Amino acid sequence: MMNGDSRSQDEVAVFSLLSRGFDSLPLDVSQPQIELLSALVMLLDDWSGRINLTGPRSPEAIASRLVLDTAATANALPELKTAESVADIGTRAGVPGLPFAILFPQTCVQLIDSREKRHHVRRAAKRKLGLENVESIIGRAEVL
């Protein structure tokens, strides 16, 4: 990449898509948050190649259909801005919970799903992105 930028073309395209998308939403999102969301997209894309993780199969589709749709949902739920905790039940790949955790770092986000493979993805995302406000839980909602 130019000017010493080590990001791939997909990473640059995802960051640009997310930046434009957030410009059209009335959410206060910082550049570091967009960078974290871009890293999340790339992580989900990488894992999707190994296990059946998401419907969208390209980084741009994951960014648009999962991350920006989550942001639009967050905008429609003003109580998320002040929530102490949120539970994402049946989270699968961690969406919408992981984007919520990035957009609202003051909120504890519990990601609940019964599949262990998906639990590994969520733990990898928590580690790689440094999301201390995320707890991934394996189990069925009706039991927990």
JSON list of C-alpha atoms in Angstrom, two decimals:
[
{"chain": "A", "resi": 1, "resn": "MET", "atom": "CA", "xyz": [0.00, 0.00, 0.00]},
{"chain": "A", "resi": 2, "resn": "MET", "atom": "CA", "xyz": [1.08, 3.61, -0.40]},
{"chain": "A", "resi": 3, "resn": "ASN", "atom": "CA", "xyz": [2.78, 5.70, 2.29]},
{"chain": "A", "resi": 4, "resn": "GLY", "atom": "CA", "xyz": [3.77, 2.66, 4.35]},
{"chain": "A", "resi": 5, "resn": "ASP", "atom": "CA", "xyz": [0.13, 1.59, 4.86]},
{"chain": "A", "resi": 6, "resn": "SER", "atom": "CA", "xyz": [0.25, -2.16, 5.52]},
{"chain": "A", "resi": 7, "resn": "ARG", "atom": "CA", "xyz": [-3.50, -2.70, 5.25]},
{"chain": "A", "resi": 8, "resn": "SER", "atom": "CA", "xyz": [-4.84, -4.92, 2.47]},
{"chain": "A", "resi": 9, "resn": "GLN", "atom": "CA", "xyz": [-7.15, -3.60, -0.21]},
{"chain": "A", "resi": 10, "resn": "ASP", "atom": "CA", "xyz": [-10.07, -5.32, 1.54]},
{"chain": "A", "resi": 11, "resn": "GLU", "atom": "CA", "xyz": [-9.22, -3.60, 4.83]},
{"chain": "A", "resi": 12, "resn": "VAL", "atom": "CA", "xyz": [-9.01, -0.21, 3.13]},
{"chain": "A", "resi": 13, "resn": "ALA", "atom": "CA", "xyz": [-12.32, -0.81, 1.32]},
{"chain": "A", "resi": 14, "resn": "VAL", "atom": "CA", "xyz": [-14.04, -1.90, 4.56]},
{"chain": "A", "resi": 15, "resn": "PHE", "atom": "CA", "xyz": [-12.73, 1.10, 6.51]},
{"chain": "A", "resi": 16, "resn": "SER", "atom": "CA", "xyz": [-13.92, 3.44, 3.73]},
{"chain": "A", "resi": 17, "resn": "LEU", "atom": "CA", "xyz": [-17.34, 1.78, 3.56]},
{"chain": "A", "resi": 18, "resn": "LEU", "atom": "CA", "xyz": [-17.78, 1.98, 7.33]},
{"chain": "A", "resi": 19, "resn": "SER", "atom": "CA", "xyz": [-16.62, 5.61, 7.45]},
{"chain": "A", "resi": 20, "resn": "ARG", "atom": "CA", "xyz": [-19.13, 6.60, 4.76]},
{"chain": "A", "resi": 21, "resn": "GLY", "atom": "CA", "xyz": [-21.87, 4.58, 6.47]},
{"chain": "A", "resi": 22, "resn": "PHE", "atom": "CA", "xyz": [-21.29, 6.20, 9.84]},
{"chain": "A", "resi": 23, "resn": "ASP", "atom": "CA", "xyz": [-21.24, 9.65, 8.24]},
{"chain": "A", "resi": 24, "resn": "SER", "atom": "CA", "xyz": [-24.88, 9.04, 7.27]},
{"chain": "A", "resi": 25, "resn": "LEU", "atom": "CA", "xyz": [-25.91, 7.94, 10.79]},
{"chain": "A", "resi": 26, "resn": "PRO", "atom": "CA", "xyz": [-26.43, 10.31, 13.73]},
{"chain": "A", "resi": 27, "resn": "LEU", "atom": "CA", "xyz": [-24.10, 8.26, 15.96]},
{"chain": "A", "resi": 28, "resn": "ASP", "atom": "CA", "xyz": [-20.97, 9.72, 17.48]},
{"chain": "A", "resi": 29, "resn": "VAL", "atom": "CA", "xyz": [-18.36, 7.19, 16.30]},
{"chain": "A", "resi": 30, "resn": "SER", "atom": "CA", "xyz": [-14.63, 7.84, 16.54]},
{"chain": "A", "resi": 31, "resn": "GLN", "atom": "CA", "xyz": [-11.94, 6.80, 14.08]},
{"chain": "A", "resi": 32, "resn": "PRO", "atom": "CA", "xyz": [-10.52, 4.26, 16.58]},
{"chain": "A", "resi": 33, "resn": "GLN", "atom": "CA", "xyz": [-13.99, 2.69, 16.84]},
{"chain": "A", "resi": 34, "resn": "ILE", "atom": "CA", "xyz": [-14.22, 2.45, 13.04]},
{"chain": "A", "resi": 35, "resn": "GLU", "atom": "CA", "xyz": [-10.77, 0.84, 13.02]},
{"chain": "A", "resi": 36, "resn": "LEU", "atom": "CA", "xyz": [-11.97, -1.72, 15.60]},
{"chain": "A", "resi": 37, "resn": "LEU", "atom": "CA", "xyz": [-15.12, -2.40, 13.59]},
{"chain": "A", "resi": 38, "resn": "SER", "atom": "CA", "xyz": [-12.99, -2.84, 10.45]},
{"chain": "A", "resi": 39, "resn": "ALA", "atom": "CA", "xyz": [-10.77, -5.31, 12.31]},
{"chain": "A", "resi": 40, "resn": "LEU", "atom": "CA", "xyz": [-13.90, -7.15, 13.47]},
{"chain": "A", "resi": 41, "resn": "VAL", "atom": "CA", "xyz": [-15.11, -7.41, 9.87]},
{"chain": "A", "resi": 42, "resn": "MET", "atom": "CA", "xyz": [-11.78, -8.85, 8.75]},
{"chain": "A", "resi": 43, "resn": "LEU", "atom": "CA", "xyz": [-11.78, -11.34, 11.65]},
{"chain": "A", "resi": 44, "resn": "LEU", "atom": "CA", "xyz": [-15.32, -12.49, 10.82]},
{"chain": "A", "resi": 45, "resn": "ASP", "atom": "CA", "xyz": [-14.37, -12.82, 7.15]},
{"chain": "A", "resi": 46, "resn": "ASP", "atom": "CA", "xyz": [-11.33, -14.91, 8.08]},
{"chain": "A", "resi": 47, "resn": "TRP", "atom": "CA", "xyz": [-13.34, -17.24, 10.34]},
{"chain": "A", "resi": 48, "resn": "SER", "atom": "CA", "xyz": [-16.18, -17.49, 7.81]},
{"chain": "A", "resi": 49, "resn": "GLY", "atom": "CA", "xyz": [-13.74, -19.19, 5.49]},
{"chain": "A", "resi": 50, "resn": "ARG", "atom": "CA", "xyz": [-13.21, -21.93, 8.08]},
{"chain": "A", "resi": 51, "resn": "ILE", "atom": "CA", "xyz": [-16.68, -22.46, 9.54]},
{"chain": "A", "resi": 52, "resn": "ASN", "atom": "CA", "xyz": [-20.18, -21.54, 8.43]},
{"chain": "A", "resi": 53, "resn": "LEU", "atom": "CA", "xyz": [-20.28, -18.32, 10.39]},
{"chain": "A", "resi": 54, "resn": "THR", "atom": "CA", "xyz": [-22.11, -15.59, 8.48]},
{"chain": "A", "resi": 55, "resn": "GLY", "atom": "CA", "xyz": [-24.48, -15.31, 5.55]},
{"chain": "A", "resi": 56, "resn": "PRO", "atom": "CA", "xyz": [-22.56, -12.45, 3.93]},
{"chain": "A", "resi": 57, "resn": "ARG", "atom": "CA", "xyz": [-19.44, -13.89, 2.29]},
{"chain": "A", "resi": 58, "resn": "SER", "atom": "CA", "xyz": [-17.26, -10.86, 1.54]},
{"chain": "A", "resi": 59, "resn": "PRO", "atom": "CA", "xyz": [-15.73, -8.24, 3.85]},
{"chain": "A", "resi": 60, "resn": "GLU", "atom": "CA", "xyz": [-17.80, -5.48, 2.21]},
{"chain": "A", "resi": 61, "resn": "ALA", "atom": "CA", "xyz": [-21.03, -7.48, 2.67]},
{"chain": "A", "resi": 62, "resn": "ILE", "atom": "CA", "xyz": [-20.16, -8.22, 6.31]},
{"chain": "A", "resi": 63, "resn": "ALA", "atom": "CA", "xyz": [-19.46, -4.52, 6.90]},
{"chain": "A", "resi": 64, "resn": "SER", "atom": "CA", "xyz": [-22.66, -3.40, 5.23]},
{"chain": "A", "resi": 65, "resn": "ARG", "atom": "CA", "xyz": [-25.14, -6.11, 6.21]},
{"chain": "A", "resi": 66, "resn": "LEU", "atom": "CA", "xyz": [-23.89, -6.86, 9.70]},
{"chain": "A", "resi": 67, "resn": "VAL", "atom": "CA", "xyz": [-21.96, -3.91, 11.13]},
{"chain": "A", "resi": 68, "resn": "LEU", "atom": "CA", "xyz": [-23.79, -0.96, 9.56]},
{"chain": "A", "resi": 69, "resn": "ASP", "atom": "CA", "xyz": [-27.17, -2.65, 10.06]},
{"chain": "A", "resi": 70, "resn": "THR", "atom": "CA", "xyz": [-26.23, -3.09, 13.73]},
{"chain": "A", "resi": 71, "resn": "ALA", "atom": "CA", "xyz": [-25.31, 0.59, 13.94]},
{"chain": "A", "resi": 72, "resn": "ALA", "atom": "CA", "xyz": [-28.67, 1.55, 12.43]},
{"chain": "A", "resi": 73, "resn": "THR", "atom": "CA", "xyz": [-30.37, -0.65, 15.04]},
{"chain": "A", "resi": 74, "resn": "ALA", "atom": "CA", "xyz": [-28.33, 0.99, 17.80]},
{"chain": "A", "resi": 75, "resn": "ASN", "atom": "CA", "xyz": [-29.44, 4.38, 16.55]},
{"chain": "A", "resi": 76, "resn": "ALA", "atom": "CA", "xyz": [-33.08, 3.26, 16.79]},
{"chain": "A", "resi": 77, "resn": "LEU", "atom": "CA", "xyz": [-32.60, 2.08, 20.40]},
{"chain": "A", "resi": 78, "resn": "PRO", "atom": "CA", "xyz": [-31.54, 5.17, 22.39]},
{"chain": "A", "resi": 79, "resn": "GLU", "atom": "CA", "xyz": [-31.51, 3.17, 25.65]},
{"chain": "A", "resi": 80, "resn": "LEU", "atom": "CA", "xyz": [-28.32, 1.43, 24.44]},
{"chain": "A", "resi": 81, "resn": "LYS", "atom": "CA", "xyz": [-26.39, 4.65, 25.01]},
{"chain": "A", "resi": 82, "resn": "THR", "atom": "CA", "xyz": [-27.01, 4.41, 28.78]},
{"chain": "A", "resi": 83, "resn": "ALA", "atom": "CA", "xyz": [-27.43, 0.66, 29.29]},
{"chain": "A", "resi": 84, "resn": "GLU", "atom": "CA", "xyz": [-25.17, -0.97, 31.90]},
{"chain": "A", "resi": 85, "resn": "SER", "atom": "CA", "xyz": [-25.47, -4.38, 30.21]},
{"chain": "A", "resi": 86, "resn": "VAL", "atom": "CA", "xyz": [-26.88, -6.03, 27.11]},
{"chain": "A", "resi": 87, "resn": "ALA", "atom": "CA", "xyz": [-27.40, -9.73, 26.37]},
{"chain": "A", "resi": 88, "resn": "ASP", "atom": "CA", "xyz": [-27.16, -10.91, 22.77]},
{"chain": "A", "resi": 89, "resn": "ILE", "atom": "CA", "xyz": [-29.02, -14.24, 22.88]},
{"chain": "A", "resi": 90, "resn": "GLY", "atom": "CA", "xyz": [-28.39, -16.61, 19.99]},
{"chain": "A", "resi": 91, "resn": "THR", "atom": "CA", "xyz": [-25.52, -14.40, 18.93]},
{"chain": "A", "resi": 92, "resn": "ARG", "atom": "CA", "xyz": [-23.96, -16.81, 16.39]},
{"chain": "A", "resi": 93, "resn": "ALA", "atom": "CA", "xyz": [-20.93, -14.85, 15.13]},
{"chain": "A", "resi": 94, "resn": "GLY", "atom": "CA", "xyz": [-21.30, -12.18, 17.81]},
{"chain": "A", "resi": 95, "resn": "VAL", "atom": "CA", "xyz": [-23.50, -9.81, 15.84]},
{"chain": "A", "resi": 96, "resn": "PRO", "atom": "CA", "xyz": [-25.00, -7.48, 16.96]},
{"chain": "A", "resi": 97, "resn": "GLY", "atom": "CA", "xyz": [-23.24, -7.90, 20.33]},
{"chain": "A", "resi": 98, "resn": "LEU", "atom": "CA", "xyz": [-19.63, -7.31, 19.25]},
{"chain": "A", "resi": 99, "resn": "PRO", "atom": "CA", "xyz": [-20.42, -4.13, 17.29]},
{"chain": "A", "resi": 100, "resn": "PHE", "atom": "CA", "xyz": [-22.50, -2.93, 20.26]},
{"chain": "A", "resi": 101, "resn": "ALA", "atom": "CA", "xyz": [-19.49, -3.54, 22.54]},
{"chain": "A", "resi": 102, "resn": "ILE", "atom": "CA", "xyz": [-17.32, -1.39, 20.27]},
{"chain": "A", "resi": 103, "resn": "LEU", "atom": "CA", "xyz": [-19.92, 1.37, 19.84]},
{"chain": "A", "resi": 104, "resn": "PHE", "atom": "CA", "xyz": [-20.80, 1.44, 23.57]},
{"chain": "A", "resi": 105, "resn": "PRO", "atom": "CA", "xyz": [-17.61, 0.59, 25.50]},
{"chain": "A", "resi": 106, "resn": "GLN", "atom": "CA", "xyz": [-19.23, 1.51, 28.82]},
{"chain": "A", "resi": 107, "resn": "THR", "atom": "CA", "xyz": [-21.77, -1.33, 28.40]},
{"chain": "A", "resi": 108, "resn": "CYS", "atom": "CA", "xyz": [-21.11, -4.93, 29.47]},
{"chain": "A", "resi": 109, "resn": "VAL", "atom": "CA", "xyz": [-22.14, -7.17, 26.55]},
{"chain": "A", "resi": 110, "resn": "GLN", "atom": "CA", "xyz": [-22.94, -10.85, 27.10]},
{"chain": "A", "resi": 111, "resn": "LEU", "atom": "CA", "xyz": [-22.80, -13.01, 23.97]},
{"chain": "A", "resi": 112, "resn": "ILE", "atom": "CA", "xyz": [-24.87, -16.16, 24.46]},
{"chain": "A", "resi": 113, "resn": "ASP", "atom": "CA", "xyz": [-24.94, -19.08, 22.03]},
{"chain": "A", "resi": 114, "resn": "SER", "atom": "CA", "xyz": [-25.04, -22.86, 22.38]},
{"chain": "A", "resi": 115, "resn": "ARG", "atom": "CA", "xyz": [-22.38, -23.69, 19.76]},
{"chain": "A", "resi": 116, "resn": "GLU", "atom": "CA", "xyz": [-18.80, -24.10, 20.96]},
{"chain": "A", "resi": 117, "resn": "LYS", "atom": "CA", "xyz": [-17.23, -23.33, 17.55]},
{"chain": "A", "resi": 118, "resn": "ARG", "atom": "CA", "xyz": [-18.87, -19.92, 17.55]},
{"chain": "A", "resi": 119, "resn": "HIS", "atom": "CA", "xyz": [-17.70, -19.37, 21.12]},
{"chain": "A", "resi": 120, "resn": "HIS", "atom": "CA", "xyz": [-14.09, -19.66, 19.89]},
{"chain": "A", "resi": 121, "resn": "VAL", "atom": "CA", "xyz": [-14.74, -16.94, 17.30]},
{"chain": "A", "resi": 122, "resn": "ARG", "atom": "CA", "xyz": [-16.19, -14.59, 19.91]},
{"chain": "A", "resi": 123, "resn": "ARG", "atom": "CA", "xyz": [-13.29, -15.23, 22.30]},
{"chain": "A", "resi": 124, "resn": "ALA", "atom": "CA", "xyz": [-10.81, -14.57, 19.47]},
{"chain": "A", "resi": 125, "resn": "ALA", "atom": "CA", "xyz": [-12.58, -11.28, 18.71]},
{"chain": "A", "resi": 126, "resn": "LYS", "atom": "CA", "xyz": [-12.53, -10.25, 22.36]},
{"chain": "A", "resi": 127, "resn": "ARG", "atom": "CA", "xyz": [-8.80, -10.99, 22.58]},
{"chain": "A", "resi": 128, "resn": "LYS", "atom": "CA", "xyz": [-7.75, -9.49, 19.25]},
{"chain": "A", "resi": 129, "resn": "LEU", "atom": "CA", "xyz": [-9.83, -6.32, 19.65]},
{"chain": "A", "resi": 130, "resn": "GLY", "atom": "CA", "xyz": [-9.17, -5.87, 23.39]},
{"chain": "A", "resi": 131, "resn": "LEU", "atom": "CA", "xyz": [-12.87, -5.82, 24.28]},
{"chain": "A", "resi": 132, "resn": "GLU", "atom": "CA", "xyz": [-12.86, -6.03, 28.07]},
{"chain": "A", "resi": 133, "resn": "ASN", "atom": "CA", "xyz": [-16.60, -5.35, 28.17]},
{"chain": "A", "resi": 134, "resn": "VAL", "atom": "CA", "xyz": [-17.49, -8.62, 26.40]},
{"chain": "A", "resi": 135, "resn": "GLU", "atom": "CA", "xyz": [-18.37, -11.96, 27.99]},
{"chain": "A", "resi": 136, "resn": "SER", "atom": "CA", "xyz": [-18.93, -14.97, 25.74]},
{"chain": "A", "resi": 137, "resn": "ILE", "atom": "CA", "xyz": [-21.17, -17.64, 27.26]},
{"chain": "A", "resi": 138, "resn": "ILE", "atom": "CA", "xyz": [-21.87, -21.14, 25.93]},
{"chain": "A", "resi": 139, "resn": "GLY", "atom": "CA", "xyz": [-25.38, -22.34, 26.71]},
{"chain": "A", "resi": 140, "resn": "ARG", "atom": "CA", "xyz": [-29.00, -22.38, 25.77]},
{"chain": "A", "resi": 141, "resn": "ALA", "atom": "CA", "xyz": [-30.96, -19.25, 26.64]},
{"chain": "A", "resi": 142, "resn": "GLU", "atom": "CA", "xyz": [-33.80, -21.16, 28.31]},
{"chain": "A", "resi": 143, "resn": "VAL", "atom": "CA", "xyz": [-31.34, -22.92, 30.61]},
{"chain": "A", "resi": 144, "resn": "LEU", "atom": "CA", "xyz": [-29.26, -19.86, 31.46]}
]
